[in-house]
mmCIF file of C-alpha atoms in Angstrom:
data_model
loop_
_atom_site.group_PDB
_atom_site.id
_atom_site.type_symbol
_atom_site.label_atom_id
_atom_site.label_comp_id
_atom_site.label_asym_id
_atom_site.label_seq_id
_atom_site.Cartn_x
_atom_site.Cartn_y
_atom_site.Cartn_z
ATOM 1 C CA MET A 1375 -25.660 13.377 13.260
ATOM 2 C CA PHE A 1376 -25.812 12.441 9.631
ATOM 3 C CA ARG A 1377 -24.044 9.353 7.887
ATOM 4 C CA TYR A 1378 -22.735 9.615 3.842
ATOM 5 C CA GLN A 1379 -22.491 7.279 1.808
ATOM 6 C CA ILE A 1380 -20.202 8.342 -1.413
ATOM 7 C CA LEU A 1381 -19.800 5.785 -4.096
ATOM 8 C CA ILE A 1382 -15.702 6.578 -5.484
ATOM 9 C CA GLU A 1383 -14.059 6.409 -9.087
ATOM 10 C CA TYR A 1384 -10.451 7.140 -9.390
ATOM 11 C CA LEU A 1385 -7.324 6.415 -11.201
ATOM 12 C CA GLY A 1386 -5.066 5.110 -8.695
ATOM 13 C CA THR A 1387 -1.823 5.674 -10.851
ATOM 14 C CA SER A 1388 -0.861 8.603 -8.322
ATOM 15 C CA PHE A 1389 -1.979 7.330 -5.511
ATOM 16 C CA VAL A 1390 -0.201 5.123 -2.712
ATOM 17 C CA GLY A 1391 -2.679 3.236 -2.390
ATOM 18 C CA TRP A 1392 -6.694 3.616 -0.393
ATOM 19 C CA GLN A 1393 -5.579 3.788 3.143
ATOM 20 C CA ILE A 1394 -3.689 7.093 4.833
ATOM 21 C CA GLN A 1395 -0.037 6.419 4.883
ATOM 22 C CA LYS A 1396 3.438 8.315 6.064
ATOM 23 C CA LYS A 1397 4.708 8.302 2.767
ATOM 24 C CA GLY A 1398 2.740 9.703 -0.023
ATOM 25 C CA ILE A 1399 -0.957 10.754 -0.875
ATOM 26 C CA SER A 1400 -3.597 8.014 -0.339
ATOM 27 C CA VAL A 1401 -7.208 8.270 -1.754
ATOM 28 C CA GLN A 1402 -8.782 8.329 1.606
ATOM 29 C CA LYS A 1403 -6.470 11.124 2.525
ATOM 30 C CA ALA A 1404 -7.366 13.393 -0.724
ATOM 31 C CA ILE A 1405 -10.881 13.032 -0.244
ATOM 32 C CA GLN A 1406 -10.890 13.760 3.859
ATOM 33 C CA LEU A 1407 -8.585 16.681 2.826
ATOM 34 C CA VAL A 1408 -11.349 17.821 0.331
ATOM 35 C CA LEU A 1409 -14.151 17.167 2.500
ATOM 36 C CA THR A 1410 -12.651 18.938 5.558
ATOM 37 C CA LYS A 1411 -12.319 22.305 3.387
ATOM 38 C CA LEU A 1412 -15.918 22.047 2.056
ATOM 39 C CA LEU A 1413 -17.695 21.446 5.355
ATOM 40 C CA LYS A 1414 -15.524 23.404 7.286
ATOM 41 C CA GLN A 1415 -15.145 20.514 10.075
ATOM 42 C CA LYS A 1416 -12.945 17.583 10.651
ATOM 43 C CA ILE A 1417 -13.920 14.718 8.549
ATOM 44 C CA LEU A 1418 -13.040 11.241 8.888
ATOM 45 C CA LEU A 1419 -13.608 9.134 5.753
ATOM 46 C CA TYR A 1420 -14.388 5.184 6.017
ATOM 47 C CA GLY A 1421 -13.575 3.191 2.858
ATOM 48 C CA SER A 1422 -15.799 -0.606 2.500
ATOM 49 C CA GLY A 1423 -11.970 -1.613 1.360
ATOM 50 C CA ARG A 1424 -8.596 -0.833 0.088
ATOM 51 C CA THR A 1425 -6.641 -0.854 -3.163
ATOM 52 C CA ASP A 1426 -3.058 -1.044 -3.391
ATOM 53 C CA ALA A 1427 -0.896 1.229 -4.732
ATOM 54 C CA GLY A 1428 -1.318 1.903 -8.351
ATOM 55 C CA VAL A 1429 -5.099 0.395 -8.359
ATOM 56 C CA HIS A 1430 -7.957 2.346 -10.406
ATOM 57 C CA ALA A 1431 -11.398 2.250 -8.848
ATOM 58 C CA ILE A 1432 -15.219 2.588 -10.164
ATOM 59 C CA GLU A 1433 -17.563 2.622 -7.262
ATOM 60 C CA GLN A 1434 -15.934 2.109 -4.048
ATOM 61 C CA SER A 1435 -18.389 2.791 -1.456
ATOM 62 C CA ALA A 1436 -17.062 4.821 1.784
ATOM 63 C CA HIS A 1437 -18.793 6.887 4.131
ATOM 64 C CA PHE A 1438 -18.453 9.902 6.836
ATOM 65 C CA ASP A 1439 -20.273 11.340 9.493
ATOM 66 C CA THR A 1440 -21.230 15.316 9.804
#
């Protein structure tokens, strides 16, 4: 198993925040969906922190295992 760190930049205007929520699309969910499709296995993404709805980020750190 390998652990990968990624640095993320995003405009949070369209997101409900970092963390997965029942309503709306979160940054975490959007990235997990893309990584799962790309790597052809279920990916769980762990962020170093959370943001609120509409918040932008530069170099937010996250990691996932594969």
